[in-house]
Amino acid sequence: MNKTNKIIKKNIKAISSETLNGENYSRNDFARSILNYPAVMVPSVQEPIIERLSEALDKNVSLLDPFMGASNTLVTGMKYGMNVFGQDINPLSILLSQVKTTFYQKDELIDAEQRVMSSIKSDISDVIEVSFTNINKWFTVDVQIDLSKIYRAIRKEPNLRIRKFFWVALAETIRLTSNDRTSTFKMHMRPIEEINARQVSALKTFGSISKKNIKNFVDFISVLLEKGHIKKGKYTKNAEVVWGDTNSGINTKRTFNLLVTSPPYGDNQTTVTYGQFSYLPLQWIPLEDIDTAIEMDYLKTAQEIDAKSLGGKVKVNIKEIQDSIFDKSKTLKKFINQFNVEERKKAEKVIRFIHELDNSIDKMLPRMRKDSFLAWTIGNRNVNKQIVRNDLILNELFESKGIELFTGLERDILSKRMPGRNNFSNMMSKEKILIYKKIK
Ligand SMILES: C[S@@+](CC[C@H](N)C(=O)[O-])C[C@H]1O[C@@H](n2cnc3c(N)ncnc32)[C@H](O)[C@@H]1O
């Protein structure tokens, strides 16, 4: 490494607050606009951090995001020609990330779009292709018929890469045409009068989303081509995404020198319900077209994915984990000890979440090389009307593993950013970007 720690820190601290606060961020940025996945990172915020850490690592980077979500971190890493690897527990994140890290030719997408659209137009069947409990609550019959036409047209496509591309467009179509409100991530039906008065066409929505996604892809690929990161029709480095529970392990033998992530905050049962957000789209997308290695009955209930995610419903005996996690984090101990018996019961989910976060970090660290950087974007949340200082807790967890904070940045969260996680929960309007360095 040529640069001293002092210079690296100075370069990171020099990132302007306008950039960090997302003021230079384009709403049409490729990374965000393919599917509105919950709580994604803002590309303009993470890009300068990734860029500066890449310089610190002499531009030879293998990047890991162990909670990859909509894979915005990976996509940003690809712009800088990095090896990228992402993992997530949510099958919809896997599908979306597979597509976003795949190279598509403009012509193959345009040809496929024409085939899919003409197959839809000539389809006069009114057979409904999927069935699940409460389908009629979540979709009008007209929408079900239209979605079934789209489903049949996509299934006819012989090439899996192409099918994946259009499944993502179908997922966004479902988000916009189901009876579920788009204003929350939790499943919440629109009022019946609104459903009856609403004019939605799943076919038109799908047509325009497909066109928009093709345009976004072509733009992104032209950036990669321009930067020389695509040669002979392939990304020059490795880009891999896998399904997996980070609390159980990182599903690769690869090692990394950069980790960039924004973890869940432990509110996935209540406000930022990644799983519930994905439940309706996943009903319409065949598992074999996502990844047959997925070992989770994710459609069992609408809560299944969230229950299996960090901070979910895993039954652990609080007494068994409490002492060791309190030893690691005095901030957590203080937070819990302020409550009376009844409130404490409600706050125990925070202990479970932090215990799982700590365990997940233990799974990541062996994959991180000596002198690697780990950049975490994390905010605080409220439980029992008290702030959980996730930022301080994370510092303490790392300290307990012998890893000190290298440097940190703070950003304001713009309330106009939609759909941002902070619009839906009682979180503070600041987010921290905490950068650690693993020196051993
Ligand atoms: C804040 S999002 C990540 C956003 C992402 N960095 C981006 O910018 O697109 C958090 C992600 O963690 C995932 N997650 C939660 N628990 C997990 C677990 N145990 N293993 C792997 N992923 C998990 C959620 O499914 C969600 O996609």
Short mmCIF file of C-alpha atoms and ligand atoms in Angstrom, two decimals:
data_model
loop_
_atom_site.label_atom_id
_atom_site.label_comp_id
_atom_site.label_asym_id
_atom_site.label_seq_id
_atom_site.Cartn_x
_atom_site.Cartn_y
_atom_site.Cartn_z
CA MET A 1 0.00 0.00 0.00
CA ASN A 2 1.57 3.30 -1.09
CA LYS A 3 -0.63 5.71 0.78
CA THR A 4 -0.27 6.28 4.48
CA ASN A 5 -3.28 5.95 6.77
CA LYS A 6 -3.15 9.70 7.32
CA ILE A 7 -3.56 10.46 3.62
CA ILE A 8 -6.33 7.88 3.23
CA LYS A 9 -8.25 9.39 6.16
CA LYS A 10 -7.74 12.91 4.81
CA ASN A 11 -9.07 11.87 1.39
CA ILE A 12 -12.13 10.27 2.94
CA LYS A 13 -12.84 13.24 5.20
CA ALA A 14 -12.61 15.51 2.14
CA ILE A 15 -15.81 14.05 0.66
CA SER A 16 -18.19 16.99 0.62
CA SER A 17 -21.30 17.03 2.78
CA GLU A 18 -23.40 17.78 -0.34
CA THR A 19 -22.22 14.52 -1.88
CA LEU A 20 -22.78 12.60 1.35
CA ASN A 21 -26.23 14.04 1.77
CA GLY A 22 -27.19 12.83 -1.67
CA GLU A 23 -27.53 16.24 -3.27
CA ASN A 24 -25.56 15.18 -6.32
CA TYR A 25 -27.55 12.02 -6.64
CA SER A 26 -29.50 11.32 -9.79
CA ARG A 27 -32.84 9.63 -9.31
CA ASN A 28 -32.35 7.92 -12.64
CA ASP A 29 -29.10 6.33 -11.61
CA PHE A 30 -29.02 2.82 -13.04
CA ALA A 31 -28.29 1.17 -9.75
CA ARG A 32 -31.43 2.41 -8.06
CA SER A 33 -33.94 2.45 -10.83
CA ILE A 34 -34.27 -1.19 -11.88
CA LEU A 35 -36.48 -2.22 -8.96
CA ASN A 36 -37.46 -0.20 -5.92
CA TYR A 37 -35.97 -2.56 -3.32
CA PRO A 38 -36.25 -1.32 0.29
CA ALA A 39 -33.50 0.63 2.06
CA VAL A 40 -30.89 0.60 -0.66
CA MET A 41 -27.75 2.66 -0.39
CA VAL A 42 -27.54 5.87 -2.33
CA PRO A 43 -24.98 5.41 -5.10
CA SER A 44 -23.69 8.98 -5.00
CA VAL A 45 -22.97 8.54 -1.31
CA GLN A 46 -21.13 5.28 -1.47
CA GLU A 47 -19.33 5.87 -4.76
CA PRO A 48 -16.79 8.42 -3.44
CA ILE A 49 -16.10 6.18 -0.45
CA ILE A 50 -15.61 3.12 -2.63
CA GLU A 51 -13.46 5.18 -5.00
CA ARG A 52 -11.18 6.46 -2.21
CA LEU A 53 -10.85 3.06 -0.57
CA SER A 54 -10.06 1.58 -3.98
CA GLU A 55 -7.22 4.10 -4.34
CA ALA A 56 -6.01 3.17 -0.86
CA LEU A 57 -5.92 -0.46 -1.99
CA ASP A 58 -3.97 0.45 -5.14
CA LYS A 59 -7.06 -0.20 -7.28
CA ASN A 60 -6.76 -3.93 -6.86
CA VAL A 61 -9.96 -4.71 -5.05
CA SER A 62 -12.07 -7.71 -4.16
CA LEU A 63 -15.30 -6.40 -2.71
CA LEU A 64 -17.77 -8.21 -0.44
CA ASP A 65 -21.30 -7.11 0.49
CA PRO A 66 -22.67 -9.68 2.95
CA PHE A 67 -26.14 -8.01 2.98
CA MET A 68 -26.28 -7.06 -0.66
CA GLY A 69 -29.98 -6.10 -1.05
CA ALA A 70 -30.37 -4.46 -4.45
CA SER A 71 -26.60 -4.88 -5.07
CA ASN A 72 -25.92 -1.18 -5.45
CA THR A 73 -22.58 -1.70 -3.73
CA LEU A 74 -21.61 -4.40 -6.20
CA VAL A 75 -22.69 -2.34 -9.19
CA THR A 76 -20.65 0.61 -7.93
CA GLY A 77 -17.68 -1.75 -7.45
CA MET A 78 -18.07 -2.93 -11.05
CA LYS A 79 -17.78 0.67 -12.25
CA TYR A 80 -14.32 0.62 -10.68
CA GLY A 81 -13.42 -2.75 -12.20
CA MET A 82 -13.44 -4.68 -8.91
CA ASN A 83 -14.03 -8.35 -8.23
CA VAL A 84 -17.42 -8.29 -6.52
CA PHE A 85 -19.24 -10.83 -4.39
CA GLY A 86 -22.62 -10.44 -2.70
CA GLN A 87 -24.82 -12.53 -0.48
CA ASP A 88 -28.37 -12.11 0.78
CA ILE A 89 -31.07 -14.22 2.38
CA ASN A 90 -33.90 -12.78 0.29
CA PRO A 91 -34.48 -14.63 -3.01
CA LEU A 92 -35.72 -11.43 -4.66
CA SER A 93 -32.42 -9.74 -3.85
CA ILE A 94 -30.64 -12.69 -5.49
CA LEU A 95 -32.65 -12.44 -8.71
CA LEU A 96 -32.25 -8.68 -8.90
CA SER A 97 -28.53 -8.87 -8.18
CA GLN A 98 -27.96 -11.68 -10.67
CA VAL A 99 -29.49 -9.48 -13.34
CA LYS A 100 -27.66 -6.32 -12.30
CA THR A 101 -24.27 -8.05 -12.39
CA THR A 102 -24.85 -9.78 -15.74
CA PHE A 103 -23.68 -8.53 -19.10
CA TYR A 104 -26.46 -8.17 -21.68
CA GLN A 105 -26.10 -7.04 -25.29
CA LYS A 106 -28.40 -4.19 -26.27
CA ASP A 107 -29.71 -6.07 -29.31
CA GLU A 108 -30.52 -9.27 -27.46
CA LEU A 109 -32.62 -7.28 -24.98
CA ILE A 110 -34.46 -5.34 -27.68
CA ASP A 111 -35.15 -8.52 -29.68
CA ALA A 112 -36.34 -10.34 -26.57
CA GLU A 113 -38.59 -7.46 -25.59
CA GLN A 114 -40.25 -7.56 -28.99
CA ARG A 115 -40.79 -11.33 -28.75
CA VAL A 116 -42.16 -11.13 -25.20
CA MET A 117 -44.50 -8.24 -26.04
CA SER A 118 -45.83 -9.87 -29.20
CA SER A 119 -46.36 -13.15 -27.37
CA ILE A 120 -48.35 -11.23 -24.72
CA LYS A 121 -50.44 -9.47 -27.39
CA SER A 122 -51.40 -12.69 -29.15
CA ASP A 123 -52.29 -14.46 -25.89
CA ILE A 124 -56.09 -14.64 -25.52
CA SER A 125 -56.14 -17.13 -22.64
CA ASP A 126 -57.65 -16.10 -19.33
CA VAL A 127 -56.06 -18.94 -17.37
CA ILE A 128 -54.46 -17.75 -14.12
CA GLU A 129 -51.04 -19.29 -13.73
CA VAL A 130 -50.40 -19.09 -10.01
CA SER A 131 -52.48 -19.72 -6.96
CA PHE A 132 -51.85 -18.92 -3.33
CA THR A 133 -53.87 -18.05 -0.25
CA ASN A 134 -55.57 -14.67 -0.59
CA ILE A 135 -54.59 -14.11 -4.23
CA ASN A 136 -57.93 -12.34 -4.76
CA LYS A 137 -57.24 -10.01 -1.89
CA TRP A 138 -53.91 -8.90 -3.34
CA PHE A 139 -54.75 -8.80 -7.07
CA THR A 140 -57.88 -7.97 -9.02
CA VAL A 141 -58.89 -10.68 -11.47
CA ASP A 142 -58.01 -8.45 -14.44
CA VAL A 143 -54.52 -7.93 -13.09
CA GLN A 144 -54.16 -11.68 -12.44
CA ILE A 145 -55.11 -12.40 -16.08
CA ASP A 146 -52.61 -9.84 -17.39
CA LEU A 147 -49.82 -11.03 -15.08
CA SER A 148 -50.49 -14.60 -16.28
CA LYS A 149 -50.02 -13.55 -19.91
CA ILE A 150 -46.71 -11.93 -18.99
CA TYR A 151 -45.75 -15.03 -17.00
CA ARG A 152 -46.43 -17.33 -20.00
CA ALA A 153 -44.54 -15.07 -22.38
CA ILE A 154 -41.46 -14.98 -20.14
CA ARG A 155 -41.53 -18.75 -19.61
CA LYS A 156 -41.42 -19.26 -23.38
CA GLU A 157 -38.03 -17.58 -23.57
CA PRO A 158 -35.40 -20.32 -23.93
CA ASN A 159 -32.51 -18.34 -22.42
CA LEU A 160 -32.41 -18.19 -18.60
CA ARG A 161 -30.50 -14.88 -18.54
CA ILE A 162 -33.24 -13.31 -20.62
CA ARG A 163 -36.00 -14.80 -18.46
CA LYS A 164 -34.32 -13.39 -15.34
CA PHE A 165 -34.22 -9.93 -16.90
CA PHE A 166 -37.96 -9.99 -17.54
CA TRP A 167 -38.80 -11.56 -14.16
CA VAL A 168 -37.29 -8.44 -12.60
CA ALA A 169 -39.53 -6.26 -14.78
CA LEU A 170 -42.48 -8.46 -13.73
CA ALA A 171 -41.54 -8.03 -10.04
CA GLU A 172 -41.73 -4.24 -10.36
CA THR A 173 -44.99 -4.57 -12.33
CA ILE A 174 -46.43 -6.60 -9.45
CA ARG A 175 -45.35 -4.00 -6.92
CA LEU A 176 -47.17 -1.31 -8.91
CA THR A 177 -50.34 -3.20 -9.88
CA SER A 178 -51.19 -5.32 -6.84
CA ASN A 179 -53.67 -4.10 -4.23
CA ASP A 180 -50.80 -3.66 -1.77
CA ARG A 181 -49.91 -0.07 -0.94
CA THR A 182 -46.58 1.14 -2.25
CA SER A 183 -46.22 3.63 0.61
CA THR A 184 -45.05 1.01 3.14
CA PHE A 185 -42.86 -2.07 2.85
CA LYS A 186 -45.27 -4.04 5.01
CA MET A 187 -48.14 -5.70 3.19
CA HIS A 188 -51.07 -3.40 3.64
CA MET A 189 -54.11 -3.49 1.38
CA ARG A 190 -55.42 -0.35 -0.28
CA PRO A 191 -58.97 0.66 0.70
CA ILE A 192 -61.56 -1.21 -1.35
CA GLU A 193 -63.00 2.01 -2.89
CA GLU A 194 -59.53 2.93 -4.08
CA ILE A 195 -59.03 -0.53 -5.61
CA ASN A 196 -62.36 -0.28 -7.45
CA ALA A 197 -61.64 3.20 -8.75
CA ARG A 198 -58.06 2.49 -9.75
CA GLN A 199 -57.20 2.21 -13.45
CA VAL A 200 -54.17 -0.05 -13.70
CA SER A 201 -52.98 -2.06 -16.64
CA ALA A 202 -50.34 -4.65 -15.77
CA LEU A 203 -49.56 -5.05 -19.49
CA LYS A 204 -48.88 -1.35 -20.04
CA THR A 205 -46.90 -1.13 -16.80
CA PHE A 206 -44.79 -4.14 -17.76
CA GLY A 207 -44.20 -2.70 -21.26
CA SER A 208 -42.91 0.60 -19.92
CA ILE A 209 -40.82 -0.96 -17.14
CA SER A 210 -39.18 -3.33 -19.63
CA LYS A 211 -38.28 -0.40 -21.88
CA LYS A 212 -36.96 1.66 -18.97
CA ASN A 213 -34.88 -1.26 -17.65
CA ILE A 214 -33.36 -1.90 -21.08
CA LYS A 215 -32.39 1.73 -21.36
CA ASN A 216 -30.85 1.70 -17.89
CA PHE A 217 -28.87 -1.42 -18.67
CA VAL A 218 -27.58 -0.09 -21.93
CA ASP A 219 -26.45 3.08 -20.13
CA PHE A 220 -24.69 1.09 -17.41
CA ILE A 221 -23.00 -1.23 -19.87
CA SER A 222 -21.77 1.71 -21.90
CA VAL A 223 -20.11 3.04 -18.72
CA LEU A 224 -18.38 -0.32 -18.18
CA LEU A 225 -17.34 -0.47 -21.84
CA GLU A 226 -16.00 3.07 -21.74
CA LYS A 227 -13.94 2.26 -18.66
CA GLY A 228 -12.60 -0.89 -20.32
CA HIS A 229 -14.23 -3.26 -17.85
CA ILE A 230 -15.94 -5.31 -20.55
CA LYS A 231 -13.86 -7.30 -23.01
CA LYS A 232 -15.05 -9.95 -25.47
CA GLY A 233 -18.62 -9.55 -24.22
CA LYS A 234 -17.70 -10.27 -20.60
CA TYR A 235 -17.01 -8.33 -17.41
CA THR A 236 -13.24 -8.54 -17.05
CA LYS A 237 -13.35 -9.38 -13.34
CA ASN A 238 -15.39 -11.75 -11.28
CA ALA A 239 -18.97 -10.82 -10.30
CA GLU A 240 -20.82 -13.38 -8.19
CA VAL A 241 -23.96 -13.32 -6.09
CA VAL A 242 -25.18 -16.14 -3.87
CA TRP A 243 -28.12 -16.94 -1.65
CA GLY A 244 -27.17 -17.41 1.97
CA ASP A 245 -27.77 -16.57 5.60
CA THR A 246 -24.81 -14.45 6.67
CA ASN A 247 -25.54 -15.38 10.27
CA SER A 248 -24.59 -18.97 9.30
CA GLY A 249 -21.63 -18.15 7.05
CA ILE A 250 -20.33 -16.54 3.88
CA ASN A 251 -20.82 -19.02 1.05
CA THR A 252 -17.50 -18.69 -0.69
CA LYS A 253 -13.88 -19.60 -0.16
CA ARG A 254 -12.76 -16.32 -1.72
CA THR A 255 -11.05 -13.64 0.36
CA PHE A 256 -11.57 -9.88 0.12
CA ASN A 257 -9.78 -6.64 0.85
CA LEU A 258 -12.88 -4.41 0.93
CA LEU A 259 -16.26 -4.88 2.56
CA VAL A 260 -18.96 -2.28 1.92
CA THR A 261 -22.41 -2.84 3.32
CA SER A 262 -25.48 -1.46 4.98
CA PRO A 263 -26.84 -4.11 7.29
CA PRO A 264 -30.45 -4.49 8.37
CA TYR A 265 -31.11 -2.46 11.53
CA GLY A 266 -33.19 -5.06 13.31
CA ASP A 267 -36.51 -3.56 12.24
CA ASN A 268 -37.35 -6.06 9.52
CA GLN A 269 -40.30 -7.45 11.51
CA THR A 270 -41.90 -4.06 11.86
CA THR A 271 -40.93 -1.34 9.41
CA VAL A 272 -38.33 -2.29 6.83
CA THR A 273 -39.83 -5.66 5.98
CA TYR A 274 -37.65 -6.80 3.06
CA GLY A 275 -39.42 -10.16 3.05
CA GLN A 276 -42.98 -8.86 2.99
CA PHE A 277 -42.00 -6.48 0.21
CA SER A 278 -40.83 -9.49 -1.82
CA TYR A 279 -43.65 -11.90 -1.00
CA LEU A 280 -46.08 -11.02 -3.81
CA PRO A 281 -43.47 -10.79 -6.62
CA LEU A 282 -41.93 -14.08 -5.51
CA GLN A 283 -45.30 -15.83 -5.88
CA TRP A 284 -45.07 -15.23 -9.63
CA ILE A 285 -41.41 -16.10 -10.24
CA PRO A 286 -40.41 -19.79 -10.46
CA LEU A 287 -37.73 -20.77 -7.95
CA GLU A 288 -35.85 -22.80 -10.57
CA ASP A 289 -35.30 -19.56 -12.49
CA ILE A 290 -33.74 -17.86 -9.44
CA ASP A 291 -31.54 -20.44 -7.76
CA THR A 292 -32.35 -24.03 -6.87
CA ALA A 293 -29.76 -23.85 -4.06
CA ILE A 294 -32.19 -21.74 -2.00
CA GLU A 295 -32.89 -23.78 1.11
CA MET A 296 -35.83 -21.90 2.51
CA ASP A 297 -39.55 -22.37 2.22
CA TYR A 298 -39.84 -18.63 1.58
CA LEU A 299 -43.46 -18.68 0.43
CA LYS A 300 -44.75 -20.52 3.51
CA THR A 301 -46.07 -17.27 4.94
CA ALA A 302 -45.62 -13.59 4.09
CA GLN A 303 -43.41 -13.30 7.20
CA GLU A 304 -41.09 -16.22 6.45
CA ILE A 305 -38.13 -14.31 4.98
CA ASP A 306 -38.23 -11.60 7.65
CA ALA A 307 -38.44 -14.22 10.39
CA LYS A 308 -35.29 -15.93 9.09
CA SER A 309 -33.41 -12.65 8.57
CA LEU A 310 -31.19 -10.89 11.07
CA GLY A 311 -33.30 -9.71 14.00
CA GLY A 312 -36.03 -12.17 13.04
CA LYS A 313 -37.87 -14.72 15.07
CA VAL A 314 -35.04 -17.14 15.82
CA LYS A 315 -35.62 -18.74 19.19
CA VAL A 316 -32.57 -18.13 21.30
CA ASN A 317 -32.53 -18.10 25.03
CA ILE A 318 -31.82 -14.47 25.94
CA LYS A 319 -30.23 -15.54 29.24
CA GLU A 320 -27.67 -17.58 27.36
CA ILE A 321 -26.55 -14.79 25.05
CA GLN A 322 -27.07 -11.73 27.22
CA ASP A 323 -23.93 -11.77 29.35
CA SER A 324 -21.49 -12.34 26.52
CA ILE A 325 -23.05 -9.66 24.27
CA PHE A 326 -23.24 -7.17 27.18
CA ASP A 327 -19.53 -7.82 27.78
CA LYS A 328 -18.89 -6.75 24.21
CA SER A 329 -21.17 -3.71 24.19
CA LYS A 330 -21.70 -1.54 27.22
CA THR A 331 -23.96 0.74 25.14
CA LEU A 332 -26.32 -2.18 24.54
CA LYS A 333 -26.24 -3.11 28.23
CA LYS A 334 -27.03 0.45 29.26
CA PHE A 335 -29.84 0.64 26.71
CA ILE A 336 -31.49 -2.53 28.01
CA ASN A 337 -30.95 -1.78 31.69
CA GLN A 338 -32.88 1.50 31.54
CA PHE A 339 -36.17 -0.43 31.14
CA ASN A 340 -38.57 -1.90 33.66
CA VAL A 341 -39.38 -5.62 33.44
CA GLU A 342 -42.21 -5.23 30.95
CA GLU A 343 -40.41 -2.81 28.63
CA ARG A 344 -37.31 -4.94 28.84
CA LYS A 345 -39.21 -7.88 27.41
CA LYS A 346 -40.11 -5.77 24.37
CA ALA A 347 -36.52 -4.59 23.99
CA GLU A 348 -35.09 -8.11 24.05
CA LYS A 349 -35.37 -8.26 20.27
CA VAL A 350 -32.52 -5.74 20.19
CA ILE A 351 -30.31 -8.15 22.16
CA ARG A 352 -31.14 -10.93 19.72
CA PHE A 353 -30.46 -8.71 16.71
CA ILE A 354 -27.11 -7.47 18.03
CA HIS A 355 -26.11 -11.02 18.96
CA GLU A 356 -26.82 -12.13 15.38
CA LEU A 357 -25.05 -9.11 13.92
CA ASP A 358 -22.02 -9.91 16.07
CA ASN A 359 -22.15 -13.53 14.97
CA SER A 360 -22.40 -12.46 11.31
CA ILE A 361 -19.31 -10.25 11.69
CA ASP A 362 -17.46 -13.32 13.03
CA LYS A 363 -18.45 -15.14 9.83
CA MET A 364 -17.16 -12.27 7.63
CA LEU A 365 -13.83 -11.56 9.30
CA PRO A 366 -12.04 -14.78 8.28
CA ARG A 367 -12.84 -13.87 4.66
CA MET A 368 -11.20 -10.43 5.03
CA ARG A 369 -7.48 -10.16 4.33
CA LYS A 370 -4.88 -8.34 6.40
CA ASP A 371 -5.07 -4.55 5.83
CA SER A 372 -8.58 -4.75 4.43
CA PHE A 373 -11.18 -2.00 4.92
CA LEU A 374 -14.75 -2.49 6.09
CA ALA A 375 -17.21 0.37 5.43
CA TRP A 376 -20.56 0.12 7.21
CA THR A 377 -23.45 2.50 6.66
CA ILE A 378 -25.64 2.35 9.73
CA GLY A 379 -28.34 4.42 11.40
CA ASN A 380 -30.05 4.28 14.74
CA ARG A 381 -33.60 3.31 15.52
CA ASN A 382 -36.11 3.73 18.30
CA VAL A 383 -37.35 0.95 20.53
CA ASN A 384 -39.67 1.73 23.45
CA LYS A 385 -39.22 5.40 22.50
CA GLN A 386 -35.49 5.19 23.22
CA ILE A 387 -32.71 5.41 20.67
CA VAL A 388 -30.71 2.28 19.96
CA ARG A 389 -27.22 3.58 19.15
CA ASN A 390 -26.38 1.03 16.47
CA ASP A 391 -23.31 3.09 15.54
CA LEU A 392 -21.74 2.95 19.02
CA ILE A 393 -22.72 -0.69 19.41
CA LEU A 394 -21.05 -1.59 16.11
CA ASN A 395 -17.85 0.18 17.20
CA GLU A 396 -17.85 -1.81 20.43
CA LEU A 397 -18.47 -5.11 18.65
CA PHE A 398 -15.48 -4.44 16.37
CA GLU A 399 -13.33 -3.32 19.31
CA SER A 400 -14.10 -6.60 21.08
CA LYS A 401 -12.54 -8.33 18.06
CA GLY A 402 -9.45 -6.12 18.15
CA ILE A 403 -10.55 -3.90 15.27
CA GLU A 404 -10.56 -0.14 15.78
CA LEU A 405 -12.56 2.48 13.93
CA PHE A 406 -10.35 3.83 11.14
CA THR A 407 -12.47 6.86 10.30
CA GLY A 408 -16.12 7.84 10.16
CA LEU A 409 -18.46 10.13 8.29
CA GLU A 410 -21.95 11.32 8.98
CA ARG A 411 -24.74 12.14 6.58
CA ASP A 412 -28.20 13.66 6.85
CA ILE A 413 -31.03 11.62 5.50
CA LEU A 414 -33.20 13.62 3.20
CA SER A 415 -36.83 13.05 4.03
CA LYS A 416 -37.74 13.56 0.39
CA ARG A 417 -35.85 10.41 -0.52
CA MET A 418 -38.52 7.83 -1.28
CA PRO A 419 -38.89 5.03 -0.58
CA GLY A 420 -36.20 5.35 2.05
CA ARG A 421 -36.22 3.27 5.18
CA ASN A 422 -36.16 6.34 7.37
CA ASN A 423 -39.44 7.62 6.08
CA PHE A 424 -41.17 4.70 7.65
CA SER A 425 -39.65 4.33 11.04
CA ASN A 426 -38.71 6.43 13.98
CA MET A 427 -35.10 6.59 13.13
CA MET A 428 -32.86 9.54 13.53
CA SER A 429 -32.22 11.63 10.49
CA LYS A 430 -28.50 10.88 10.52
CA GLU A 431 -26.65 7.91 9.19
CA LYS A 432 -23.05 7.03 9.95
CA ILE A 433 -20.53 5.59 7.57
CA LEU A 434 -18.08 3.76 9.81
CA ILE A 435 -14.86 2.54 8.28
CA TYR A 436 -12.76 -0.09 10.06
CA LYS A 437 -9.39 -1.47 9.10
CA LYS A 438 -8.40 -5.05 9.81
CA ILE A 439 -4.71 -4.81 10.49
CA LYS A 440 -4.00 -8.47 11.25
C1 LIG B 1 -30.08 -2.39 3.93
S1 LIG B 1 -30.29 -3.79 2.91
C2 LIG B 1 -28.85 -3.79 1.96
C3 LIG B 1 -28.82 -2.73 0.91
C4 LIG B 1 -27.67 -2.85 -0.07
N1 LIG B 1 -26.40 -2.62 0.59
C5 LIG B 1 -27.86 -1.89 -1.24
O1 LIG B 1 -27.34 -0.79 -1.22
O2 LIG B 1 -28.58 -2.25 -2.17
C6 LIG B 1 -30.09 -5.13 4.03
C7 LIG B 1 -30.20 -6.52 3.40
O3 LIG B 1 -29.82 -7.50 4.37
C8 LIG B 1 -30.51 -8.70 4.06
N2 LIG B 1 -30.43 -9.64 5.19
C9 LIG B 1 -31.08 -9.62 6.37
N3 LIG B 1 -30.74 -10.65 7.13
C10 LIG B 1 -29.84 -11.38 6.44
C11 LIG B 1 -29.10 -12.57 6.70
N4 LIG B 1 -29.23 -13.23 7.85
N5 LIG B 1 -28.24 -13.02 5.75
C12 LIG B 1 -28.08 -12.35 4.57
N6 LIG B 1 -28.77 -11.22 4.26
C13 LIG B 1 -29.63 -10.74 5.18
C14 LIG B 1 -31.90 -8.23 3.71
O4 LIG B 1 -32.58 -9.21 2.94
C15 LIG B 1 -31.61 -6.94 2.94
O5 LIG B 1 -31.59 -7.20 1.56
#
